[in-house]
CSV table of C-alpha atoms in Angstrom, one decimal:
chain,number,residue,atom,x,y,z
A,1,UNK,CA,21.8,-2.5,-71.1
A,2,UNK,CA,18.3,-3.5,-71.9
A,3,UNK,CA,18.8,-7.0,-69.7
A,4,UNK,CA,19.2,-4.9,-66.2
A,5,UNK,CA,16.0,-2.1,-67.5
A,6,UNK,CA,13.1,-2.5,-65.0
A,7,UNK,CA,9.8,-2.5,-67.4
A,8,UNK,CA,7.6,-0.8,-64.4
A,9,UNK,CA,10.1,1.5,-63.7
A,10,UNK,CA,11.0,2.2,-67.6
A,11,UNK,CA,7.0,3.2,-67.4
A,12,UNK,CA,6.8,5.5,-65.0
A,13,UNK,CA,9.4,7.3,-66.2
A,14,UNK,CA,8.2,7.7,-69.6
A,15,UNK,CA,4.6,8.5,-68.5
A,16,UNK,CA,6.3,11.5,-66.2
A,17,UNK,CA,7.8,12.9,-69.2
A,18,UNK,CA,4.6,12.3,-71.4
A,19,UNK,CA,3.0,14.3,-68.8
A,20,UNK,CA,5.7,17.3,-68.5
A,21,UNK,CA,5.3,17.4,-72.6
A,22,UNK,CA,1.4,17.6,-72.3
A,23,UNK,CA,1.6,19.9,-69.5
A,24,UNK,CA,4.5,22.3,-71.9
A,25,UNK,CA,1.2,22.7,-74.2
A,26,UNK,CA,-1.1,23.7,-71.2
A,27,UNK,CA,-3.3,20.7,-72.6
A,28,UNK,CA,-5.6,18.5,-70.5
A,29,UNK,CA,-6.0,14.9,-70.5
A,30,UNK,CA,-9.3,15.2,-71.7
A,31,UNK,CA,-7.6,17.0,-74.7
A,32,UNK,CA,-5.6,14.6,-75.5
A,33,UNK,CA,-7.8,11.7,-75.4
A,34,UNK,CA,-10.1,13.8,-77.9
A,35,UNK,CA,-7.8,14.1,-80.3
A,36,UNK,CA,-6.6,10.6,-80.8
A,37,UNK,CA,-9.8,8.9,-80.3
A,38,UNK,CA,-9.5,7.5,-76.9
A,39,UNK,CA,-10.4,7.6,-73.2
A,40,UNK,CA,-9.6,9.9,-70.8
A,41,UNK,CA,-8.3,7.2,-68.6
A,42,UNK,CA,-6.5,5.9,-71.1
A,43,UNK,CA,-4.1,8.7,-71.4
A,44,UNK,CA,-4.1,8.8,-67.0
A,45,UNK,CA,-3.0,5.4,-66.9
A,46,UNK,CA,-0.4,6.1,-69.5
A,47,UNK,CA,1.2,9.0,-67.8
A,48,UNK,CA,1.5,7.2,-64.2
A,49,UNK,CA,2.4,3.8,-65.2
A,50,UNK,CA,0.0,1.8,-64.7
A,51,UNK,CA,-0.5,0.6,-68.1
A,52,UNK,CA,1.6,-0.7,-70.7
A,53,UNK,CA,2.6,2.0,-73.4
A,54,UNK,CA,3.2,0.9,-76.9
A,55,UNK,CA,5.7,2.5,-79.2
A,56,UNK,CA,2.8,3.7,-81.9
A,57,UNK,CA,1.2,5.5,-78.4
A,58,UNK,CA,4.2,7.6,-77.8
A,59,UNK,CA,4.1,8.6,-81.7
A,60,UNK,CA,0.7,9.6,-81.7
A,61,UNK,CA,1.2,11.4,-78.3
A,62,UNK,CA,4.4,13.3,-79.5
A,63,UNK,CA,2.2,14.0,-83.3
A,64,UNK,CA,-0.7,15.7,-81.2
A,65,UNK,CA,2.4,17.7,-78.7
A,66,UNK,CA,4.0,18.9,-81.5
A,67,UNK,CA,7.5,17.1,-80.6
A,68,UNK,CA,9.8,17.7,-83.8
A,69,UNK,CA,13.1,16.4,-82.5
A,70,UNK,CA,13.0,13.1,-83.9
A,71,UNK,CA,16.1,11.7,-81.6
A,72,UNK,CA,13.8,12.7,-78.6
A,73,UNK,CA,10.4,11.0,-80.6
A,74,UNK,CA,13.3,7.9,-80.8
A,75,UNK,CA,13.9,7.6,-77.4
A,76,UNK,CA,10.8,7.6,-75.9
A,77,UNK,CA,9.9,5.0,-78.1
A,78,UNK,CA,13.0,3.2,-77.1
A,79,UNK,CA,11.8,3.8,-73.8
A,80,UNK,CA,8.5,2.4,-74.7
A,81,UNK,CA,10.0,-0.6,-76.0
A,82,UNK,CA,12.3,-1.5,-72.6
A,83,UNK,CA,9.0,-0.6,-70.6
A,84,UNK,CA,7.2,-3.7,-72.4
A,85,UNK,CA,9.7,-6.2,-71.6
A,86,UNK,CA,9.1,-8.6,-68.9
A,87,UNK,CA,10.9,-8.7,-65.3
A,88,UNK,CA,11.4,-12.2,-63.4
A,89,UNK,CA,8.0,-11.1,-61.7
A,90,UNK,CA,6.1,-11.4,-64.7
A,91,UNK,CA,6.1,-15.2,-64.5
A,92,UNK,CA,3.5,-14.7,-61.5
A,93,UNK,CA,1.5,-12.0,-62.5
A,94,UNK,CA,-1.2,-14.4,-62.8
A,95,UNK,CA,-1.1,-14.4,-59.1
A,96,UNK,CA,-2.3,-10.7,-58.9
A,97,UNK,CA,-1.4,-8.1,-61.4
A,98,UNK,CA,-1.2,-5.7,-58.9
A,99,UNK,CA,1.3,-7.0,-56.7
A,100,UNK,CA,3.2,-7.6,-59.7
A,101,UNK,CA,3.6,-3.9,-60.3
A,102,UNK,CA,4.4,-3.7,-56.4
A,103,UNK,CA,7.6,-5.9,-57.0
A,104,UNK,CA,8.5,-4.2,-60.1
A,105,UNK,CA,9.2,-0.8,-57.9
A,106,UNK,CA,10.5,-2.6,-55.0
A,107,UNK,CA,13.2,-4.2,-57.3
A,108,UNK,CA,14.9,-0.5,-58.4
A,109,UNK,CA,13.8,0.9,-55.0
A,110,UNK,CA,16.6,2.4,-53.1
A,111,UNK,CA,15.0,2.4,-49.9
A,112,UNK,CA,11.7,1.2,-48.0
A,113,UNK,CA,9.8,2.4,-45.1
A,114,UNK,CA,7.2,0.3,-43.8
A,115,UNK,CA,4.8,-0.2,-41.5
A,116,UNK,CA,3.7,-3.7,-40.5
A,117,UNK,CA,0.5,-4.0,-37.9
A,118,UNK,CA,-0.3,-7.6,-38.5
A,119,UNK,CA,2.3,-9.8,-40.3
A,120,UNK,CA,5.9,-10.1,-40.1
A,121,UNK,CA,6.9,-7.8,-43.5
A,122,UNK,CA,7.1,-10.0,-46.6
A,123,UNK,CA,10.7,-9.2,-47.2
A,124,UNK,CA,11.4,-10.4,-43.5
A,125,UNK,CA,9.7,-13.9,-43.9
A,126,UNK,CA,10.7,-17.7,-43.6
A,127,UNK,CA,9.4,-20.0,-45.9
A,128,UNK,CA,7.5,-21.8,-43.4
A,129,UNK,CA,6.0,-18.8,-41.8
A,130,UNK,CA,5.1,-17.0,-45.4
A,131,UNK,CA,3.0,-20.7,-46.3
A,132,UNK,CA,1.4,-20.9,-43.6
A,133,UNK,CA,0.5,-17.4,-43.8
A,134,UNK,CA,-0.8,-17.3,-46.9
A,135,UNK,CA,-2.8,-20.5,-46.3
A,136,UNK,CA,-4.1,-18.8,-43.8
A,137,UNK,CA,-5.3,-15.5,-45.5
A,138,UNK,CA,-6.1,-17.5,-48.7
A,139,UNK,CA,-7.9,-20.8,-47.7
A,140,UNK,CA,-9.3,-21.1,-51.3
A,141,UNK,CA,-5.9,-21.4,-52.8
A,142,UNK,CA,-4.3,-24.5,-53.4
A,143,UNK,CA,-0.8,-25.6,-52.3
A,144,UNK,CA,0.6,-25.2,-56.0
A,145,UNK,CA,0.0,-21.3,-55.8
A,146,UNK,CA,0.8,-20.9,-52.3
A,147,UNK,CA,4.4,-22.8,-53.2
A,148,UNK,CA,4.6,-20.0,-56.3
A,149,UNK,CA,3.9,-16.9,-54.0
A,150,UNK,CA,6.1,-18.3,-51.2
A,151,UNK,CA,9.1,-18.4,-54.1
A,152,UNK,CA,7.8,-14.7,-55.1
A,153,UNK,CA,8.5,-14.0,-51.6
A,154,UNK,CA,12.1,-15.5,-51.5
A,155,UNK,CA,12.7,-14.0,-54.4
A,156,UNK,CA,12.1,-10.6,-53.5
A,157,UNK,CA,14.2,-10.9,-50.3
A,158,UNK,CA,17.3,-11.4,-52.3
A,159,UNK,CA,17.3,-7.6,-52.6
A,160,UNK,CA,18.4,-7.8,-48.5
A,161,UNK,CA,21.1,-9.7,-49.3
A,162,UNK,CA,22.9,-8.0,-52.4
A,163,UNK,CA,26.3,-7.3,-51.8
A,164,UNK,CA,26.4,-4.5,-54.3
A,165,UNK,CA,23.0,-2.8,-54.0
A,166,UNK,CA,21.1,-3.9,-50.9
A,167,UNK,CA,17.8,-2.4,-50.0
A,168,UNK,CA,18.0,0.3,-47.3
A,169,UNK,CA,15.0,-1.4,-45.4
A,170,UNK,CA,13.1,0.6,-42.2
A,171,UNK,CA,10.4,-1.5,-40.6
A,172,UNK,CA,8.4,-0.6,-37.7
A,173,UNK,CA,6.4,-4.2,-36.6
A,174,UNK,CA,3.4,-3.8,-34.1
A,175,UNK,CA,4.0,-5.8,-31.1
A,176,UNK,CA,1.1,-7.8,-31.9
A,177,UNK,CA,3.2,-9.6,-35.2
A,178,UNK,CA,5.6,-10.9,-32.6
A,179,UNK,CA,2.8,-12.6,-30.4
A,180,UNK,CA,0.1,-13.8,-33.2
A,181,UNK,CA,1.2,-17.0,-33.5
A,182,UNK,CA,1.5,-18.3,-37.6
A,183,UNK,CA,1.7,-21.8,-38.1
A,184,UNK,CA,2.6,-22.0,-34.5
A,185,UNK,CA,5.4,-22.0,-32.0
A,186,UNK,CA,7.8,-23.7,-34.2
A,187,UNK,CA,7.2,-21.5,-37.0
A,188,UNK,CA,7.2,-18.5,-34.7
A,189,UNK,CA,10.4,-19.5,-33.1
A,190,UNK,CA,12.4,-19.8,-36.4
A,191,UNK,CA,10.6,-16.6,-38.0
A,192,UNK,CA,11.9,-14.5,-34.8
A,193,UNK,CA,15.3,-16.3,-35.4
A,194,UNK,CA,15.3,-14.7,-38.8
A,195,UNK,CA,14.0,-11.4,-37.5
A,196,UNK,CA,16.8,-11.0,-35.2
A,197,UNK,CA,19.3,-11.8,-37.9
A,198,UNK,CA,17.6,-9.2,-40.4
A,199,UNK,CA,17.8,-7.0,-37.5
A,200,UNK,CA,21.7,-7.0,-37.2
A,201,UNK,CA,22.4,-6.2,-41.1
A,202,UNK,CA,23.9,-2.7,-41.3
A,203,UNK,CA,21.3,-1.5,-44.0
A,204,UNK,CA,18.3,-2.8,-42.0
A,205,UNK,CA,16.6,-1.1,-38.7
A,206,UNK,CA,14.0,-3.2,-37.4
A,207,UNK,CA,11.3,-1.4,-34.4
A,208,UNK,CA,8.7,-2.8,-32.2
A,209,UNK,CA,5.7,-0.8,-31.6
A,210,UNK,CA,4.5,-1.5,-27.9
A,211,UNK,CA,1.1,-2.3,-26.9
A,212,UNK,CA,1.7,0.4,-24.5
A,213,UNK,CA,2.1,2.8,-27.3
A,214,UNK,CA,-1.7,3.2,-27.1
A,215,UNK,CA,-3.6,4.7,-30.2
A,216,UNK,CA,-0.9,6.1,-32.8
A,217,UNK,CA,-0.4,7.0,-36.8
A,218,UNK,CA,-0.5,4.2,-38.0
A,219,UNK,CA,-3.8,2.7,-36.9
A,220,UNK,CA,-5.8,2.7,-40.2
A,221,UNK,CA,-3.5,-0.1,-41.2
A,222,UNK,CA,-0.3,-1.2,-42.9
A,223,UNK,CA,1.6,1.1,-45.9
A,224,UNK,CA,5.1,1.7,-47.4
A,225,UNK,CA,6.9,4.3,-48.6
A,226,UNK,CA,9.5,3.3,-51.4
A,227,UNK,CA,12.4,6.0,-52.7
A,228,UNK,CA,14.5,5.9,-55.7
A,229,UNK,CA,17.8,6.0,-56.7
A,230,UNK,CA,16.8,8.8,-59.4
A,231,UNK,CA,15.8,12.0,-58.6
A,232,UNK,CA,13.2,11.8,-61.1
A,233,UNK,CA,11.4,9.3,-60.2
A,234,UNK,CA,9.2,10.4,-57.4
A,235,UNK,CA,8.5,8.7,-54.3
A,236,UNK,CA,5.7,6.0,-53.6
A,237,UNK,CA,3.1,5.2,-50.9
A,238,UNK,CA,1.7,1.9,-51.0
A,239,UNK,CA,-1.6,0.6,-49.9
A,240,UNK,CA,-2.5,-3.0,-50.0
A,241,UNK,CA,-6.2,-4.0,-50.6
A,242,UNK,CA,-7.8,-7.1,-50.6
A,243,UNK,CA,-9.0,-6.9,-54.3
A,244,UNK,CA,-6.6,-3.6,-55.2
A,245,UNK,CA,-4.0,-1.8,-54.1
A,246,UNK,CA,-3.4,1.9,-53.9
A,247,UNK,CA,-0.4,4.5,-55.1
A,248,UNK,CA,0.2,7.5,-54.3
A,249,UNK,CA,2.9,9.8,-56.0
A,250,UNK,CA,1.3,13.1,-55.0
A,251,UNK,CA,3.9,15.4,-52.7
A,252,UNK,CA,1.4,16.1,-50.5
A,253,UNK,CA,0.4,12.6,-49.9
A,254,UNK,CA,4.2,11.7,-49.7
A,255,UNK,CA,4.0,14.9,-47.1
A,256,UNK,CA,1.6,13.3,-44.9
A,257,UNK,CA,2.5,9.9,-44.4
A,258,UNK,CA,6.3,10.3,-44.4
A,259,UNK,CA,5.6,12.6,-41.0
A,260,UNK,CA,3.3,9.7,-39.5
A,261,UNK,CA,5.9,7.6,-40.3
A,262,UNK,CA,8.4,9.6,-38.3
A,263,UNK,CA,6.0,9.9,-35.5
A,264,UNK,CA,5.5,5.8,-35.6
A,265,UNK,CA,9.9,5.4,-35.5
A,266,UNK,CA,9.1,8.0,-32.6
A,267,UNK,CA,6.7,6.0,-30.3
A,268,UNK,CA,8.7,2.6,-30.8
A,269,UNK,CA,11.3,0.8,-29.5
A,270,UNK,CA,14.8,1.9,-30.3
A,271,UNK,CA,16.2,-0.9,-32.5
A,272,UNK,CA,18.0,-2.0,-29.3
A,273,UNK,CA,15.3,-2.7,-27.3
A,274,UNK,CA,13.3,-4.1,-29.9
A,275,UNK,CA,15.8,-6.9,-30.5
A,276,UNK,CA,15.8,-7.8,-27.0
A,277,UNK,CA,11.6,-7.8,-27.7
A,278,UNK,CA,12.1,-10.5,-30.2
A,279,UNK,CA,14.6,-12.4,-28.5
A,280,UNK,CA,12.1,-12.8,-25.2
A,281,UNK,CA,9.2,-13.6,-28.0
A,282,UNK,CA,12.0,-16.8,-29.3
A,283,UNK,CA,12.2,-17.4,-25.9
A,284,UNK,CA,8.7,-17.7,-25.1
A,285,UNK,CA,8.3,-19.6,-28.5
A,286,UNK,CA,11.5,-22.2,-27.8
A,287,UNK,CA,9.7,-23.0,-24.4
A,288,UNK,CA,6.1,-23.7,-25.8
A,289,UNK,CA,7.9,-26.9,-27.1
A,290,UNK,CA,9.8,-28.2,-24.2
């Protein structure tokens, strides 16, 4: 059981329950994090999963919440103990720490929404278009780490093609990814070759957003929105940064983009018309190198 317990997700499920048990006492973080000594962010970060939570932590919190029911005390530390175990991703946090906490919830994710303006979505990408990419948008890294997040990016893509648990995928592209020509047109014409095969798996709807769309929601840039299998773990917006990235669990934050989301699936191509898009782009592509 431990072997197939995603650490990230093992976190944020503990820190929601640390929170509901702080919350039961009406006491604020800034309570807490008096009593045993520490920072206020301390006790944040442990309650949304953004930081690693020790067993002795989870003691001390349940000591200052007045938890008596030592098989509950057990099994958050149990929980505690799964949360600190590594994933496969963790041999590349070095890369970015961030992005490994990204991977850690796309991994249990049961779904993903996302909203591309630029790039071809990392789970969509060939090798040869996610190099040169990176080179690209990374010109001080060398080709040793841009082989190690190329294989990241395989890696994660093998959630598409799971037999038993695929990821229910949803990806609205701008038009612009289709014509922005990465590593050029041979590149291009083998990455809208893999588009249009992603685009014909049952558990994957693919959508162009046209020029001709004009100004829409999703202007101020790329996000995703994963759901989860359990009810209890809420959904996630993601933002990617240059130097961080950005979750947000709040419902009303889930509110607001989910509904721009909806109006982006609105103002694209149906899924029909947006493979004939890409075919005519693999087209244009296949005749730039006769």
């Amino acid at each position: 059981m431990v072997g197939n317990v995603n650490p990230t997700v093992r976190r944020r499920r503990l820190g929601q329950e640390l929170r509901r048990l702080r919350e039961e006492r009406a006491m604020t973080a800034e309570e807490v994090a008096d009593r045993l000594l520490v920072s206020q962010s301390k006790i944040s970060r442990l309650e949304n999963g953004r930081r690693s939570i020790s067993p002795r932590d989870v003691r001390d919190l349940c000591g200052v919440y007045g938890v008596e029911d030592k098989r509950l005390v057990e099994s958050l530390m149990q929980m505690a103990r799964e949360s600190r175990q590594q994933g496969w991703w963790h041999a590349f946090a070095e890369l970015s720490p961030s992005y490994s906490v990204y991977i850690g919830l796309e991994t249990d994710a049961s779904s993903l929404r996302v909203y591309e303006p630029q790039i071809v979505p990392g789970l969509l990408q060939t090798p040869e278009y996610a190099s040169a990419l990176i080179s690209g948008a990374l010109p001080e890294v060398g080709p040793d780490e841009v082989g190690s997040r190329v294989q990241v990016r395989l890696r994660r893509q093998q959630r598409l093609w799971d037999d038993k648990n695929p990821l229910r995928l949803w990806a609205v592209v701008d038009e612009a990814v289709l014509r922005r020509e990465v590593g050029g047109p041979r590149t291009m014409l083998g990455q809208m070759r893999r588009l249009a095969e992603c685009a014909e798996l049952p558990h994957v709807t693919l959508q162009v957003l046209p020029f001709s769309a004009g100004a829409h929601p999703g202007v101020n840039g790329q996000y995703a929105i994963l759901e989860f299998p359990e009810a209890s773990d809420s959904t996630v917006i993601y933002l990617e940064g240059g130097t961080s990235d950005l979750y947000l669990e709040k419902p009303h934050d889930v509110q607001y983009y989910s509904v721009m989301y909806e109006h982006l699936r609105a103002q694209a191509l149906s899924p029909e018309r947006s493979r004939r898009v890409i075919a005519d782009q693999a087209a244009a592509f296949r005749s730039a190198l006769t």
